[in-house]
Amino acid sequence: MSSGAAPTLSLPGDPPGGRRAAWVWGIGVAVYFVAIIFRTSLGVAGLDAADRFHVNASALSTFSILQLLVYAGMQIPVGLMVDRLGTKKVLALGTVLFTLGQLGFALSPSYGMALASRALLGCGDAMTFISVLRLGARWFPARRGPLIGQIAALFGMAGNLVSTLFIARALHGLGWTTTFVGSSVAGVVVLVLLLLFLKDHPEGHEPPPVAHTGAAFVRKQIAAAWREPGTRLGMWVHFTTQFPAMVFLLLWGLPFLVEAQGLSRSTAGELLTLVVLSNMAFGLVYGQVIARHHAARAPLALGTVAVTALLWASVIFFPGDHAPMWLLIVLCVVLGACGPASMIGFDFARPANPPERQGTASGIVNMGGFTASMTTLFAIGVLLDSTGDDYRIAFASVFVLEALGVVQILRLRSRAAHREREQHVISRVEAVHVPV
């Protein structure tokens, strides 16, 4: 298949979907679910980690920054691995790595070993979501792509919910080591299910063979995906929409609510849970809207950014010592829309790239939000230390990245839409001339 101009639909007949597809895809989603539990467990253990390893805000943020640095840096290599090796092998390797990372974090006696464990966890985590997207594309019809992607993300947020509801309570009831060692057992369970039951694609729907020529293939694959405006637009949509909620849930939300807003840890935990529940609700709505109205992608993404920025500013610049509870609740509800909005980035990249390049393109898109999250996590930690824990100044760093992302979205939006229309015309012409 020629690069660039190839339409998205090119498997030999659309996959049928059905119960078997749901079962196989569900195993992949279960792996992603566990990876999210492990990824976000630090978000509810941040204060405990600071006490355990005797570190300040900057050092604490390094846990998440390193994890996200590894995650973001692995996205393109993982995309290439998925395109070349298939979903099952990459998911199995990822599961082994993030389980070892969680176990190592549980048993780490020092800050340095804990950092290494989080890096290992981030490496394994990086292999999950792109693999699950690829698995959905191989087992379900293309028209269900947006909804399947949002549902996968919804189950991922359910993993976040487990962290906020159970990991946080277990930490105080069972202690650090028992909680993290116990949670690592979930990784072993999903690894066994994956090895026994997961398949890359249904019978009769094998992807066409792709010639792999080492480094030359890698360069060609990355360059071809990057040339597509839809891929770059998807990356900037992901960059701009995902990171406020990610930063809030992954590390700084609990300290902000407790130290800056004067809430108890239990109340702060309930607000973090509200973000997760809101995310799950918005995911279902966004998936249905985009599946039915393709033109709603950019307005939904930009609208989410605008409302998020408005509520974020209203909370951190609220006159007085603390924002009222109703405003914090509204902020958490709105932050729940960030994850589903970031999934729109994949809906720009998917029609822009042929099936054999979907993993690579998804990797490029997925780098966006995690790069922004990593940058903001670091900025907040540094600003908190340099300003004496002034959360207003530290949290205002969010607006810089949002402004950058919006400029790039507006710059690429029309170019990507024009390219999509061209590819749609080409695919229709090719369909007319396919011999029967």
XYZ file of C-alpha atoms in Angstrom:
436
model
C 0.000 0.000 0.000
C 1.334 3.402 -0.853
C 2.170 5.684 2.024
C 0.380 8.921 2.771
C -2.608 8.739 0.442
C -3.903 5.370 1.503
C -7.336 5.324 3.095
C -7.824 4.027 6.591
C -10.049 1.099 5.637
C -7.876 -1.469 3.990
C -8.133 -4.716 5.873
C -9.621 -7.549 3.813
C -13.183 -6.810 4.807
C -14.129 -4.926 7.944
C -13.651 -7.043 11.096
C -17.025 -8.393 12.220
C -16.910 -7.457 15.897
C -19.263 -9.530 18.033
C -18.871 -11.401 21.314
C -15.516 -12.982 20.530
C -14.110 -9.575 19.597
C -15.434 -8.115 22.841
C -13.846 -10.947 24.853
C -10.403 -10.687 23.226
C -10.418 -6.895 23.296
C -11.611 -7.033 26.897
C -8.451 -8.897 27.904
C -6.360 -6.114 26.386
C -8.466 -3.539 28.206
C -7.958 -5.446 31.477
C -4.193 -5.113 30.994
C -4.606 -1.365 30.443
C -6.878 -1.176 33.502
C -4.166 -2.669 35.725
C -1.485 -0.449 34.171
C -3.542 2.622 35.073
C -3.933 1.423 38.669
C -0.162 1.146 38.920
C 0.448 4.463 37.114
C -1.911 6.485 39.294
C -1.171 4.793 42.618
C 1.474 7.447 43.297
C -1.183 10.155 42.981
C -2.835 9.028 46.212
C 0.481 8.100 47.848
C 2.335 11.352 47.174
C 2.365 12.580 50.765
C 3.237 9.071 52.012
C 6.087 8.863 49.494
C 7.451 12.233 50.625
C 7.524 10.979 54.223
C 8.893 7.529 53.347
C 11.789 8.789 51.241
C 12.272 12.151 53.028
C 12.035 14.297 49.883
C 10.736 17.776 49.021
C 8.215 18.806 46.335
C 10.738 18.860 43.474
C 12.090 15.425 44.338
C 8.557 14.095 44.755
C 7.567 15.396 41.324
C 10.597 13.593 39.878
C 8.814 10.273 40.465
C 6.023 11.204 38.079
C 8.267 13.176 35.722
C 10.621 10.236 35.221
C 7.716 7.847 34.776
C 6.132 10.125 32.172
C 9.490 10.850 30.518
C 9.978 7.143 29.950
C 6.349 6.779 28.861
C 6.509 9.630 26.366
C 9.919 8.603 25.053
C 8.667 5.063 24.437
C 5.611 6.023 22.400
C 7.138 6.000 18.917
C 9.284 2.882 19.577
C 6.215 1.127 20.975
C 4.143 2.161 17.960
C 6.788 0.692 15.678
C 6.908 -2.474 17.793
C 3.146 -2.902 17.611
C 3.170 -2.414 13.829
C 5.965 -4.973 13.469
C 5.486 -7.559 16.245
C 1.743 -7.418 16.847
C -0.323 -6.667 19.923
C 0.096 -9.830 21.994
C 3.893 -9.775 22.207
C 4.060 -6.069 23.039
C 1.290 -6.276 25.655
C 2.926 -9.297 27.301
C 6.276 -7.514 27.554
C 4.576 -4.397 28.898
C 2.717 -6.369 31.565
C 5.914 -8.017 32.800
C 7.679 -4.651 33.031
C 4.964 -2.668 34.808
C 4.360 -5.511 37.285
C 8.057 -5.676 38.148
C 8.049 -1.884 38.474
C 5.142 -1.903 40.933
C 6.731 -4.696 42.955
C 10.057 -2.886 43.004
C 8.377 0.324 44.167
C 6.812 -1.594 47.043
C 10.142 -2.969 48.230
C 12.449 -0.024 47.483
C 14.489 0.945 50.542
C 15.762 4.188 49.011
C 14.683 7.092 46.835
C 17.027 6.023 44.021
C 15.657 2.489 43.822
C 12.107 3.821 43.958
C 12.889 6.106 41.009
C 14.256 3.184 39.008
C 11.120 1.178 39.782
C 8.842 3.971 38.554
C 10.901 4.224 35.361
C 10.457 0.491 34.773
C 6.742 0.851 35.460
C 6.510 3.723 32.977
C 8.247 1.626 30.320
C 5.714 -1.183 30.681
C 2.785 1.218 30.946
C 3.860 2.811 27.660
C 3.187 -0.451 25.835
C -0.456 -0.801 26.837
C -2.713 1.876 25.372
C -1.374 1.884 21.807
C -1.636 -1.908 21.822
C -5.256 -1.749 22.992
C -6.111 0.792 20.268
C -4.534 -1.489 17.669
C -6.396 -4.493 19.079
C -9.726 -2.655 18.773
C -8.950 -1.671 15.183
C -8.192 -5.310 14.304
C -11.319 -6.785 15.915
C -14.065 -4.156 15.370
C -15.411 -2.313 12.301
C -13.713 1.013 11.569
C -16.925 2.990 12.138
C -16.806 1.982 15.806
C -13.262 3.306 16.237
C -14.105 6.501 18.186
C -16.480 4.727 20.578
C -14.138 1.761 21.110
C -11.296 4.149 21.913
C -13.385 6.114 24.408
C -14.589 2.920 26.108
C -10.990 1.727 26.460
C -10.095 5.053 28.054
C -13.172 4.749 30.293
C -11.927 1.429 31.677
C -8.546 3.033 32.178
C -10.182 5.690 34.314
C -11.887 2.922 36.255
C -8.339 1.872 37.155
C -7.778 5.390 38.413
C -10.929 4.996 40.472
C -9.465 1.883 42.092
C -6.427 3.942 43.080
C -8.449 6.732 44.638
C -10.920 4.441 46.422
C -8.878 1.400 47.445
C -5.146 2.073 47.190
C -5.499 5.237 49.298
C -7.428 3.374 52.007
C -5.137 0.362 51.909
C -2.098 2.579 52.433
C -3.468 3.784 55.746
C -4.846 0.419 56.814
C -2.188 -2.022 55.574
C 0.895 0.095 55.066
C 3.145 0.869 52.121
C 4.764 -2.498 51.413
C 1.687 -4.675 51.811
C -0.435 -2.356 49.642
C 1.962 -2.171 46.714
C 3.036 -5.819 46.822
C -0.615 -6.886 46.987
C -1.581 -4.708 44.036
C 1.221 -6.194 41.894
C -0.601 -9.554 41.949
C -3.138 -8.051 39.530
C -0.361 -7.782 36.943
C 0.328 -11.523 37.193
C -3.377 -12.323 36.726
C -3.792 -10.286 33.530
C -0.514 -11.651 32.147
C -1.842 -15.209 32.438
C -5.136 -14.246 30.738
C -3.253 -12.468 27.975
C -0.948 -15.394 27.231
C -3.795 -17.921 27.221
C -6.554 -16.135 25.324
C -5.485 -12.983 23.472
C -5.104 -13.027 19.673
C -3.880 -10.202 17.452
C -6.746 -10.453 14.942
C -9.716 -12.668 13.964
C -9.257 -15.506 11.497
C -9.344 -14.312 7.903
C -8.408 -10.746 8.823
C -4.648 -10.967 8.864
C -2.983 -7.647 8.034
C -1.103 -7.477 4.726
C 2.611 -8.277 5.051
C 4.873 -5.262 5.366
C 8.483 -5.287 4.246
C 10.750 -4.310 7.134
C 14.189 -3.011 6.236
C 15.740 -2.065 9.568
C 16.536 1.563 10.309
C 15.371 2.676 6.873
C 11.907 1.278 7.563
C 11.758 2.994 10.941
C 12.686 6.377 9.463
C 10.203 5.956 6.638
C 7.403 4.905 8.974
C 7.911 7.842 11.338
C 8.381 10.383 8.547
C 5.290 9.202 6.664
C 3.124 9.422 9.797
C 4.499 12.855 10.744
C 3.910 14.277 7.250
C 0.192 13.792 7.690
C -1.413 16.968 9.118
C -3.957 14.741 10.884
C -1.190 13.064 12.875
C 0.305 16.378 13.974
C -3.117 17.842 14.755
C -3.945 14.759 16.803
C -0.723 15.144 18.775
C -1.465 18.812 19.604
C -5.068 18.028 20.557
C -3.760 15.349 22.908
C -1.073 17.730 24.207
C -3.522 20.536 24.983
C -6.449 18.632 26.439
C -5.008 15.835 28.570
C -2.409 17.351 30.868
C -4.453 19.483 33.358
C -6.365 16.451 34.620
C -3.298 14.215 34.392
C -1.244 16.578 36.557
C -4.122 16.903 39.030
C -4.737 13.160 39.352
C -1.195 11.888 39.016
C 0.454 13.967 41.702
C -0.529 17.544 42.549
C -4.309 17.385 43.054
C -4.229 15.866 46.543
C -1.506 18.210 47.922
C -3.278 21.222 46.358
C -6.646 20.342 47.886
C -5.156 19.553 51.309
C -2.429 22.194 51.646
C -3.796 25.079 49.554
C -7.549 24.566 49.978
C -7.570 23.301 53.566
C -9.528 20.113 52.904
C -9.089 16.847 54.766
C -7.415 13.979 52.935
C -10.692 12.064 52.790
C -12.565 15.001 51.239
C -9.722 15.591 48.776
C -9.861 11.901 47.858
C -13.576 12.200 47.178
C -12.952 15.117 44.807
C -10.310 13.108 42.949
C -12.858 10.318 42.676
C -15.303 12.831 41.196
C -12.773 13.643 38.457
C -12.589 9.961 37.572
C -16.366 9.461 37.571
C -16.832 12.576 35.469
C -14.216 11.298 33.034
C -16.108 8.046 32.594
C -19.376 9.866 31.929
C -17.833 12.317 29.467
C -16.084 9.436 27.696
C -19.378 7.795 26.792
C -20.867 11.098 25.618
C -17.851 12.182 23.545
C -17.523 8.756 21.926
C -21.163 8.749 20.803
C -21.058 12.354 19.571
C -17.902 11.895 17.497
C -19.046 8.563 16.061
C -22.197 10.272 14.766
C -20.851 13.757 13.990
C -17.280 13.663 12.728
C -17.146 17.449 12.387
C -17.617 17.828 16.155
C -14.042 16.722 16.888
C -12.291 20.108 16.861
C -15.129 22.090 18.524
C -15.284 19.541 21.352
C -11.527 19.656 21.876
C -11.266 23.448 21.817
C -14.382 23.860 23.950
C -12.964 21.522 26.578
C -9.710 23.511 26.677
C -11.579 26.798 27.069
C -13.843 25.622 29.891
C -10.953 23.900 31.681
C -8.859 27.090 31.566
C -11.791 29.160 32.853
C -12.461 26.896 35.855
C -8.763 26.435 36.622
C -8.309 30.224 36.731
C -11.463 30.690 38.813
C -10.172 28.312 41.492
C -6.539 29.352 41.762
C -7.268 33.111 41.583
C -10.385 33.049 43.762
C -10.227 35.955 46.234
C -9.733 34.771 49.764
C -7.841 31.915 51.324
C -9.855 29.042 49.843
C -12.172 28.511 46.907
C -15.720 27.479 47.888
C -16.566 23.799 47.759
C -19.066 24.232 44.928
C -16.349 25.732 42.716
C -13.932 22.900 43.496
C -16.664 20.425 42.602
C -17.299 22.149 39.262
C -13.562 22.185 38.532
C -13.320 18.449 39.181
C -16.312 17.743 36.957
C -14.770 19.787 34.131
C -11.368 18.133 34.580
C -13.172 14.870 33.918
C -13.703 15.977 30.313
C -9.960 16.318 29.657
C -9.277 12.618 29.155
C -12.130 12.037 26.678
C -11.144 15.223 24.820
C -7.580 13.939 24.478
C -8.913 10.794 22.782
C -10.115 13.028 19.949
C -6.463 13.312 18.924
C -6.494 9.647 17.857
C -9.632 10.310 15.815
C -7.665 12.834 13.758
C -4.683 10.508 13.268
C -6.665 7.339 12.491
C -8.158 8.397 9.111
C -4.881 10.054 8.129
C -2.832 6.832 8.206
C -3.159 3.350 6.668
C -3.508 0.283 8.936
C 0.165 -0.683 8.803
C 1.081 2.739 10.207
C -1.604 3.052 12.898
C 0.677 2.075 15.777
C 3.342 4.584 14.811
C 0.806 7.385 14.325
C -0.880 6.583 17.644
C 2.513 6.700 19.342
C 3.148 10.189 17.993
C -0.267 11.365 19.169
C 0.131 9.794 22.597
C 3.425 11.603 23.135
C 1.573 14.926 23.165
C -0.351 14.836 26.414
C 2.346 13.022 28.350
C 5.014 15.482 27.239
C 2.789 18.334 28.421
C 2.060 16.517 31.698
C 5.731 15.857 32.331
C 6.633 19.485 31.665
C 3.887 20.802 33.950
C 4.647 18.359 36.758
C 8.241 19.593 36.756
C 7.250 23.263 36.510
C 4.820 23.022 39.426
C 7.370 21.275 41.634
C 10.075 23.843 40.905
C 7.699 26.801 41.333
C 6.362 25.453 44.628
C 9.866 25.120 46.037
C 10.997 28.534 44.753
C 7.891 30.452 45.902
C 7.376 28.881 49.317
C 4.488 26.631 48.215
C 2.522 29.315 46.372
C 0.041 27.153 44.475
C -1.411 30.119 42.599
C 1.859 30.843 40.834
C 2.744 27.175 40.381
C -0.653 26.156 38.959
C -0.691 29.169 36.599
C 1.996 27.369 34.540
C -0.859 25.344 33.032
C -1.975 28.339 30.949
C 1.344 28.568 29.085
C 1.046 25.098 27.597
C -2.657 25.482 26.895
C -1.970 28.649 24.886
C 0.780 26.929 22.892
C -1.456 23.969 22.111
C -4.429 26.074 21.015
C -2.231 28.028 18.583
C -1.023 24.785 16.995
C -4.535 23.297 16.775
C -5.853 26.383 15.011
C -2.858 26.368 12.650
C -3.295 22.708 11.604
C -7.055 22.349 11.727
C -7.938 23.436 8.176
C -4.927 21.670 6.676
C -5.916 18.360 8.259
C -9.558 18.750 7.171
C -8.476 19.411 3.565
C -6.227 16.339 3.591
C -9.033 14.167 4.980
C -11.359 15.270 2.199
C -8.678 14.411 -0.366
C -8.190 10.944 1.110
C -11.932 10.330 1.210
C -12.197 11.101 -2.501
C -9.219 8.856 -3.270
C -10.678 5.973 -1.267
C -14.007 6.259 -3.066
C -12.295 6.264 -6.468
C -10.196 3.238 -5.509
C -13.296 1.428 -4.258
C -15.032 1.986 -7.617
C -12.050 0.539 -9.503
C -11.444 -2.493 -7.317
C -12.101 -5.602 -9.466
C -14.701 -8.059 -8.183
